[in-house]
Coordinates of C-alpha atoms in Angstrom, one line a residue:
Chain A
X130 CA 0.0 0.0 0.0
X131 CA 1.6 2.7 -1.5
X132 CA 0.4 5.9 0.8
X133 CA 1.0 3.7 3.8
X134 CA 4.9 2.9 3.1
X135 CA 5.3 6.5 2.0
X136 CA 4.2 7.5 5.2
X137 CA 6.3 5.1 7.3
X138 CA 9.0 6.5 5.6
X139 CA 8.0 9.7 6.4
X140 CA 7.0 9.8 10.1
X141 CA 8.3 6.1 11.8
X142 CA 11.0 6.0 14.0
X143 CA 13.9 3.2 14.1
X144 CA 14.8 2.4 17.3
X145 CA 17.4 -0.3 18.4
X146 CA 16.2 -4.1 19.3
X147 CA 14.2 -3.8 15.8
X148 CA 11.6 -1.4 17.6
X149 CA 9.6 0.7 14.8
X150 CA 8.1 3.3 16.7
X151 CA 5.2 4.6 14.6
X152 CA 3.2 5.9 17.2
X153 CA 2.2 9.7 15.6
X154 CA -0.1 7.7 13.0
X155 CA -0.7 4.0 14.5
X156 CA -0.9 3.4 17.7
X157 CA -0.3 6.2 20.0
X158 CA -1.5 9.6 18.1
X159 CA -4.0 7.9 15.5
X160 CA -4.4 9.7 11.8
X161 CA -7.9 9.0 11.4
X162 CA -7.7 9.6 7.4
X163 CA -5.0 7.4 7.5
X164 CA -6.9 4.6 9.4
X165 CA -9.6 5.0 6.4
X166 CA -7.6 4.4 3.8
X167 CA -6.1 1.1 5.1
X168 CA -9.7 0.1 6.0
X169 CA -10.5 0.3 2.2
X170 CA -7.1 -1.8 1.6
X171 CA -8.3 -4.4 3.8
X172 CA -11.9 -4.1 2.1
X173 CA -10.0 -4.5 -1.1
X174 CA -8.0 -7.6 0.0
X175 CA -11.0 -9.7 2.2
X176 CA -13.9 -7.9 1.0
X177 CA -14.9 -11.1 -1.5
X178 CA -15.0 -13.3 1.9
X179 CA -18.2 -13.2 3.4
X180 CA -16.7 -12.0 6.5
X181 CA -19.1 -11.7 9.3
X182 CA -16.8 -10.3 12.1
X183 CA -13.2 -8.9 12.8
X184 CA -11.5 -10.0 15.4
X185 CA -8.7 -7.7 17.3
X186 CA -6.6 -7.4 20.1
X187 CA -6.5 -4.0 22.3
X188 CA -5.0 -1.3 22.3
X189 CA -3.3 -0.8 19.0
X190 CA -5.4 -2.9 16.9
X191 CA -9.0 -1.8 17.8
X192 CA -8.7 1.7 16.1
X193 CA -7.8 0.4 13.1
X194 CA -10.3 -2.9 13.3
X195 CA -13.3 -0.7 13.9
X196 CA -12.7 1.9 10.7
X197 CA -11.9 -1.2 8.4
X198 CA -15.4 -2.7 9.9
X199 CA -17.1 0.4 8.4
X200 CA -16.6 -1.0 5.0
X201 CA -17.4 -4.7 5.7
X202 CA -19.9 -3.6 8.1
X203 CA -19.7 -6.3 10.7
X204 CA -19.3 -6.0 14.7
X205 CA -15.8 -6.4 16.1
X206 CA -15.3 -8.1 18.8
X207 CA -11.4 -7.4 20.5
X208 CA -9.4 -9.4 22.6
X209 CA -8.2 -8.6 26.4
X210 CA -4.9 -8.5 27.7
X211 CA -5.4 -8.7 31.4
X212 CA -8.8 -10.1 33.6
X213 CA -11.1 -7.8 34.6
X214 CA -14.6 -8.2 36.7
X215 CA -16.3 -7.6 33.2
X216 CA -15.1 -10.7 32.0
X217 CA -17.8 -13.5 32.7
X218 CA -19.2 -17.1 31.4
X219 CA -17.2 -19.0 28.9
X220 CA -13.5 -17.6 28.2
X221 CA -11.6 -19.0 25.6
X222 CA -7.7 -17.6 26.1
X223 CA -4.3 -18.5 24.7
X224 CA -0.7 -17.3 25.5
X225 CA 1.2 -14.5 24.3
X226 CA 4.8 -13.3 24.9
X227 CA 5.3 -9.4 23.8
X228 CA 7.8 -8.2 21.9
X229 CA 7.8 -4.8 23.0
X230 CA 6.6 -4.9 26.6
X231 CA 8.8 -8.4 27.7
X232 CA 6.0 -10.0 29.2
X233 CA 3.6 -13.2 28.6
X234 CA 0.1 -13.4 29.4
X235 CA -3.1 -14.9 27.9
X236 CA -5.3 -13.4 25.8
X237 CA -9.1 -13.8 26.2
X238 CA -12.1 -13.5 24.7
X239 CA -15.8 -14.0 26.2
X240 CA -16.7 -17.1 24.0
X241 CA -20.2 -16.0 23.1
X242 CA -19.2 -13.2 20.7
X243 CA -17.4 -16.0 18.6
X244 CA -19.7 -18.0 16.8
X245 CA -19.4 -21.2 14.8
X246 CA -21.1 -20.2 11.7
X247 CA -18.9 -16.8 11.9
X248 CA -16.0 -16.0 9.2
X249 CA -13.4 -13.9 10.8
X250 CA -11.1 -11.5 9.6
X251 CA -8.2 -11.0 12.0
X252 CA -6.7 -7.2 12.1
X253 CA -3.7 -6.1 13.7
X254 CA -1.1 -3.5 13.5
X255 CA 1.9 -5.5 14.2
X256 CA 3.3 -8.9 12.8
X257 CA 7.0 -9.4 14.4
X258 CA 7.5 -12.9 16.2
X259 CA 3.5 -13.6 15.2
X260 CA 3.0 -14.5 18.8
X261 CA -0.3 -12.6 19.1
X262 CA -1.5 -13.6 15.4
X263 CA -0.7 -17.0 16.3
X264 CA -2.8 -16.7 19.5
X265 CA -6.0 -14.9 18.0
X266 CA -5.5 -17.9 15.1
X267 CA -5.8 -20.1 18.0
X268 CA -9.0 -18.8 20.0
X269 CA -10.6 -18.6 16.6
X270 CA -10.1 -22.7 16.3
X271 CA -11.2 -23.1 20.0
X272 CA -14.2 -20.9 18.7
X273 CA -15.4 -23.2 15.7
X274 CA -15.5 -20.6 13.6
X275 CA -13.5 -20.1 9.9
X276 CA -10.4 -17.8 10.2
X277 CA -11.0 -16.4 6.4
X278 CA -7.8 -14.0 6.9
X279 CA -5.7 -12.0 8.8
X280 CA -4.3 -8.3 7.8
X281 CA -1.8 -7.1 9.0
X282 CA -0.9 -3.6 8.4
X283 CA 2.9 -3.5 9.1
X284 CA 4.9 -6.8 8.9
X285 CA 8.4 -7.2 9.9
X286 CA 9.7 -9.3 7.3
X287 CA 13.0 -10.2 8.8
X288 CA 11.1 -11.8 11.5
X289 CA 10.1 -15.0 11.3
X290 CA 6.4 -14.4 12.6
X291 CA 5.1 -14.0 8.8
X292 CA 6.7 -17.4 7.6
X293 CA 5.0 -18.9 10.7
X294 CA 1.5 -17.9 10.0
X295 CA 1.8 -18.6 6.7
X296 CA 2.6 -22.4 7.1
X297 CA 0.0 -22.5 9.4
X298 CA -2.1 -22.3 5.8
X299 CA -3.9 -18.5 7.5
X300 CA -4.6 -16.6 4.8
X301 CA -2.5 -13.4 5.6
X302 CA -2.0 -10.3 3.6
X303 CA 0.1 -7.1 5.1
X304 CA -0.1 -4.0 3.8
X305 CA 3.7 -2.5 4.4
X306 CA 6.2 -5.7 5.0
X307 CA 9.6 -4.4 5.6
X308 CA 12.3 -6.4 4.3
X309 CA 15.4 -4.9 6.4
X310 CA 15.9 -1.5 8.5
X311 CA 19.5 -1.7 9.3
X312 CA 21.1 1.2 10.5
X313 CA 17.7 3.1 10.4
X314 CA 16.8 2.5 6.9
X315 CA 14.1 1.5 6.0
X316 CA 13.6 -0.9 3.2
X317 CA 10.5 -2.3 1.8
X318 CA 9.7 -6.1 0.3
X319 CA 8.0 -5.7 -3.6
Chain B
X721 CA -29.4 9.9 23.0
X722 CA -33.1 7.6 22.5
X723 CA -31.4 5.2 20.1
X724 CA -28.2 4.2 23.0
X725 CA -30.6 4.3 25.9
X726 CA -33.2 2.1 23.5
X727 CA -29.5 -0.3 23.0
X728 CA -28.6 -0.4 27.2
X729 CA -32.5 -1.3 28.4
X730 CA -32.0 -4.3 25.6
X731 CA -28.9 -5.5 25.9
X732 CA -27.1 -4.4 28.9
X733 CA -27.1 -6.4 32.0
X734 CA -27.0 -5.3 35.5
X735 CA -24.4 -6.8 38.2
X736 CA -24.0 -7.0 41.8
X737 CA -21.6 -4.1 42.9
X738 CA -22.6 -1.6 40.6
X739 CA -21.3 -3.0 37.4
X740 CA -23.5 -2.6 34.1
X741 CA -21.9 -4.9 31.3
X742 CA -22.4 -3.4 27.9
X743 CA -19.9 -5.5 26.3
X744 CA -22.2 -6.9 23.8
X745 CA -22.1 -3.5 21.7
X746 CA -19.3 -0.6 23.5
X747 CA -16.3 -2.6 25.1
X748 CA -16.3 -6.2 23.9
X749 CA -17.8 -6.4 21.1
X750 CA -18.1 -3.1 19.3
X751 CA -21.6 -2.4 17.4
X752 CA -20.3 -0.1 14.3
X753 CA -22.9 1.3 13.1
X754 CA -23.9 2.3 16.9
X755 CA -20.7 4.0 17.4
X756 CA -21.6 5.8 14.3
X757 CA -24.4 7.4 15.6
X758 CA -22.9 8.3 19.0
X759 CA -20.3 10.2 17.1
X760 CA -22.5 12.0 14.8
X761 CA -24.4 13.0 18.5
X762 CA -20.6 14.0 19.6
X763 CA -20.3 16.4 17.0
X764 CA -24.0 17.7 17.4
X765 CA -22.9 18.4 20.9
X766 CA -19.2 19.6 20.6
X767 CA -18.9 20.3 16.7
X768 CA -18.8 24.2 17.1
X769 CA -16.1 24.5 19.3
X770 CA -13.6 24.0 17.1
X771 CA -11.7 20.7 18.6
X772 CA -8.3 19.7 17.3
X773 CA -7.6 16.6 18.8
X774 CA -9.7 13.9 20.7
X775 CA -8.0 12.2 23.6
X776 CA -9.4 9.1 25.2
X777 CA -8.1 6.4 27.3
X778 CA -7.2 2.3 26.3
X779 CA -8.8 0.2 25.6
X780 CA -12.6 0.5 25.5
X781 CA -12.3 4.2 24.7
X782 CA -10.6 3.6 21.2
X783 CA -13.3 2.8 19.3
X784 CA -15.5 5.5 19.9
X785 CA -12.7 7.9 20.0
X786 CA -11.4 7.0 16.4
X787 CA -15.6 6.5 15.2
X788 CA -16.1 9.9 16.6
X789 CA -12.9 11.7 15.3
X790 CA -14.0 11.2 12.1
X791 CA -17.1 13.7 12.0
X792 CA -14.5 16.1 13.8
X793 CA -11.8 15.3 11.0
X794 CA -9.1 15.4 13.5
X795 CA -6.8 13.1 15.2
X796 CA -7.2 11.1 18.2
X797 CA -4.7 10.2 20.8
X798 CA -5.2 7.7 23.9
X799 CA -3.5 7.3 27.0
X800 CA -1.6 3.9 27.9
X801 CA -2.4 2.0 31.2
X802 CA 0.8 0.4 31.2
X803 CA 4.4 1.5 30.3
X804 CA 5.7 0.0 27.2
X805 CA 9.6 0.1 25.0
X806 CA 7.5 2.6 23.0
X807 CA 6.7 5.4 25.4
X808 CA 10.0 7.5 25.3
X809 CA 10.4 11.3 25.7
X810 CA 8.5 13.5 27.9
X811 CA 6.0 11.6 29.3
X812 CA 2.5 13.0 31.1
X813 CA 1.2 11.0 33.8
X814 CA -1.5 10.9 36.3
X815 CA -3.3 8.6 39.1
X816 CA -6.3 6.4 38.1
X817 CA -8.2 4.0 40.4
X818 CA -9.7 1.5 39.0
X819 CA -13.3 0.4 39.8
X820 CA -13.9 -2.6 37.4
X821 CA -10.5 -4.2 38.1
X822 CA -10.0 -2.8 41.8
X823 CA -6.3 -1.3 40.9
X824 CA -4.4 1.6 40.7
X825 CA -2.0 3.1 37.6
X826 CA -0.7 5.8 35.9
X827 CA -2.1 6.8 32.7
X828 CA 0.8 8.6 30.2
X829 CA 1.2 9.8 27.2
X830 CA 3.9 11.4 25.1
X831 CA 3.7 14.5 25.8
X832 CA 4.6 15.8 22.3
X833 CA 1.1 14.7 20.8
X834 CA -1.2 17.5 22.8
X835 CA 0.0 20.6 22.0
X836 CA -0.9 24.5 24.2
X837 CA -3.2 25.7 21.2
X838 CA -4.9 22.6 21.1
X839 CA -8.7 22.6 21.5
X840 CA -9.4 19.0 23.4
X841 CA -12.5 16.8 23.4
X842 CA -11.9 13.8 25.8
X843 CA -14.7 10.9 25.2
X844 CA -14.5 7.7 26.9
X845 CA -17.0 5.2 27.4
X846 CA -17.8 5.1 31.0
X847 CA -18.2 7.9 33.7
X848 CA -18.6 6.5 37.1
X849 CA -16.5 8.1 40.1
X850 CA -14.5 10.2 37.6
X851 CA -11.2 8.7 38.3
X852 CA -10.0 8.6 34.8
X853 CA -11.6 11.4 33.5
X854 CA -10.2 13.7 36.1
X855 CA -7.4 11.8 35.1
X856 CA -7.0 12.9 31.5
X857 CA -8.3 16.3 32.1
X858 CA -5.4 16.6 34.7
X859 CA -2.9 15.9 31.7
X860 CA -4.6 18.1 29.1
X861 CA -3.7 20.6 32.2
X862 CA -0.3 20.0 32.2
X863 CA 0.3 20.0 28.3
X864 CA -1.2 23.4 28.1
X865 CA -3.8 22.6 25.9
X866 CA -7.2 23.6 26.4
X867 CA -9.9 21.1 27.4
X868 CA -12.7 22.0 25.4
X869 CA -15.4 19.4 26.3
X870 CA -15.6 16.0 28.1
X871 CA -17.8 13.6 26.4
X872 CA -19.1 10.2 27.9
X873 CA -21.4 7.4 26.3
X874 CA -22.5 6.0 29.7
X875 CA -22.4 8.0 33.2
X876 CA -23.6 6.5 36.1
X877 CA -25.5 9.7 37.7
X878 CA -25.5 7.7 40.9
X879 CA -22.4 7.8 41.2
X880 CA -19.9 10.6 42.5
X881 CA -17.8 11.0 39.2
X882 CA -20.2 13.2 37.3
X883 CA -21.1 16.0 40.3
X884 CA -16.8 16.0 40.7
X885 CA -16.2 16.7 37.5
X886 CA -18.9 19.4 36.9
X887 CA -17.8 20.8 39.9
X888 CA -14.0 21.3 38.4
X889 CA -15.7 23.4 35.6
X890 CA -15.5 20.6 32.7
X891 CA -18.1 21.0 30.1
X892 CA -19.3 17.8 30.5
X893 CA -21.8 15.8 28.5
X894 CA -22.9 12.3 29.1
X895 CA -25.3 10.6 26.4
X896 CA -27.1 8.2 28.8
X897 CA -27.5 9.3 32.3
X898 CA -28.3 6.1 34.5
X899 CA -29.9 7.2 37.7
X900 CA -30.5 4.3 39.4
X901 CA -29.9 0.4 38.3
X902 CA -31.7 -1.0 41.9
X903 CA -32.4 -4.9 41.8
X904 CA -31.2 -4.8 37.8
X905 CA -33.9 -2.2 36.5
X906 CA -32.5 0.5 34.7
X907 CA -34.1 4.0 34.7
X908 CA -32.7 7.4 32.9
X909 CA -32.4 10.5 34.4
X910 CA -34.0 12.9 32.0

């Protein structure tokens, strides 16, 4: 996506430990116009599917799940990070380690608002290690529902999380996969 | 709003200690097209006062933040519960208690994404004894920005959280009032 790479090469920050900070547009500030226009990419890519609900995981990927869901015009339903009193009946939940905050916990999801006659599209920001992709795959096949796709809009290619959800046989498409960014630079995969 | 209030006497459900779950449609799963409409009621209520930013608060905030902020055409940014590799910089904080997960934080945010001539509309889902409101109002203070308007989906008008912040001079607007939930019946204040 052409207006998204130009813009990670414009505003995202390379920090070291492979850290892209992008958070003026993604997922600290959010450029709402921005956010649109990868909605309609994902429309573009999954919009053929039949899909009846996106599935998400907070914080970073719940902005960008609910504009995309504009244009499929289904519910989402996001993931949680931590327990909390809200959090009742069934729970389906699976592990995660983070990449960025060094830290493993489950994530979980109240298993009425997954339905076996559903077809999912998974949205995230992020794809590094694939740990959280992995685990949303997962609670989607505890579910019983069809995991139709995940998009992703910012891969890191030189990680091995893409090649792992990818032999898995998930159907994922990423809008910006970046192939190296040694010594700062950023460079894209064609 | 008749449409939202219409929404909570169908599908929310009452809980012992105060707790009204709505995550059916505003913090679970997210009802689109509902978050739609409470945007457009957003701007009918704040749309002349010129807002340049909307800041909310992870996680359930984020979705009707980013909804809302487009009608507004601006940005939005939310604060983070928990410090991650990615907050650098100057960092604003302040105190939250929790009441639905009975704990105490910090929300922050990089201090370089609200500006002094910003114009700021804070919306978050919940109002209830103001602790994260007051919150987020107390960093718009220290940024220098101006806090333009304070806008909540759900207030619970039995609690203490609207009267404090009304009382600190916010121009607060709630779109569903709740003035009592006794023995899981839920009446409006007008």
């Amino acid at each position: 996506m052409e207006l998204l790479k130009q813009r990670i090469i414009k505003d995202a920050i390379v920090r070291g430990g492979n850290v892209l900070k992008v958070d003026s547009f993604l997922n600290h500030q959010l450029d709402i116009s921005l956010l649109n226009e990868i909605g309609k990419e994902f429309y573009k890519l999954f919009g053929d599917l039949n899909i009846t609900r996106i599935f998400t995981i907070e914080a970073s990927g719940i902005a960008i799940a609910s504009i995309a869901a504009q244009y499929f015009n289904v519910p989402v339903v996001f993931a949680k990070k931590a327990f909390s009193k809200n959090l009742e009946g069934e729970i389906l939940k699976s592990p995660v380690t983070s990449f960025t905050k060094g830290t493993s916990y489950d994530v979980m999801v109240e298993a009425k608002f997954l339905h076996t006659d559903d077809r999912i599209l998974i949205i995230d920001d992020f794809l590094a290690k694939g740990s959280a992709l992995l685990a949303l795959a997962d609670i989607v096949k505890q579910s019983g529902a069809t995991l139709s796709g995940a998009g992703i809009v910012i891969e890191k290619g030189f990680q091995e999380g893409g090649k792992l959800v990818r032999s898995e046989g998930i159907n994922l498409k990423s809008l910006a996969v970046i192939k190296s960014m040694d010594e700062g630079k950023i460079v894209f995969s064609e």
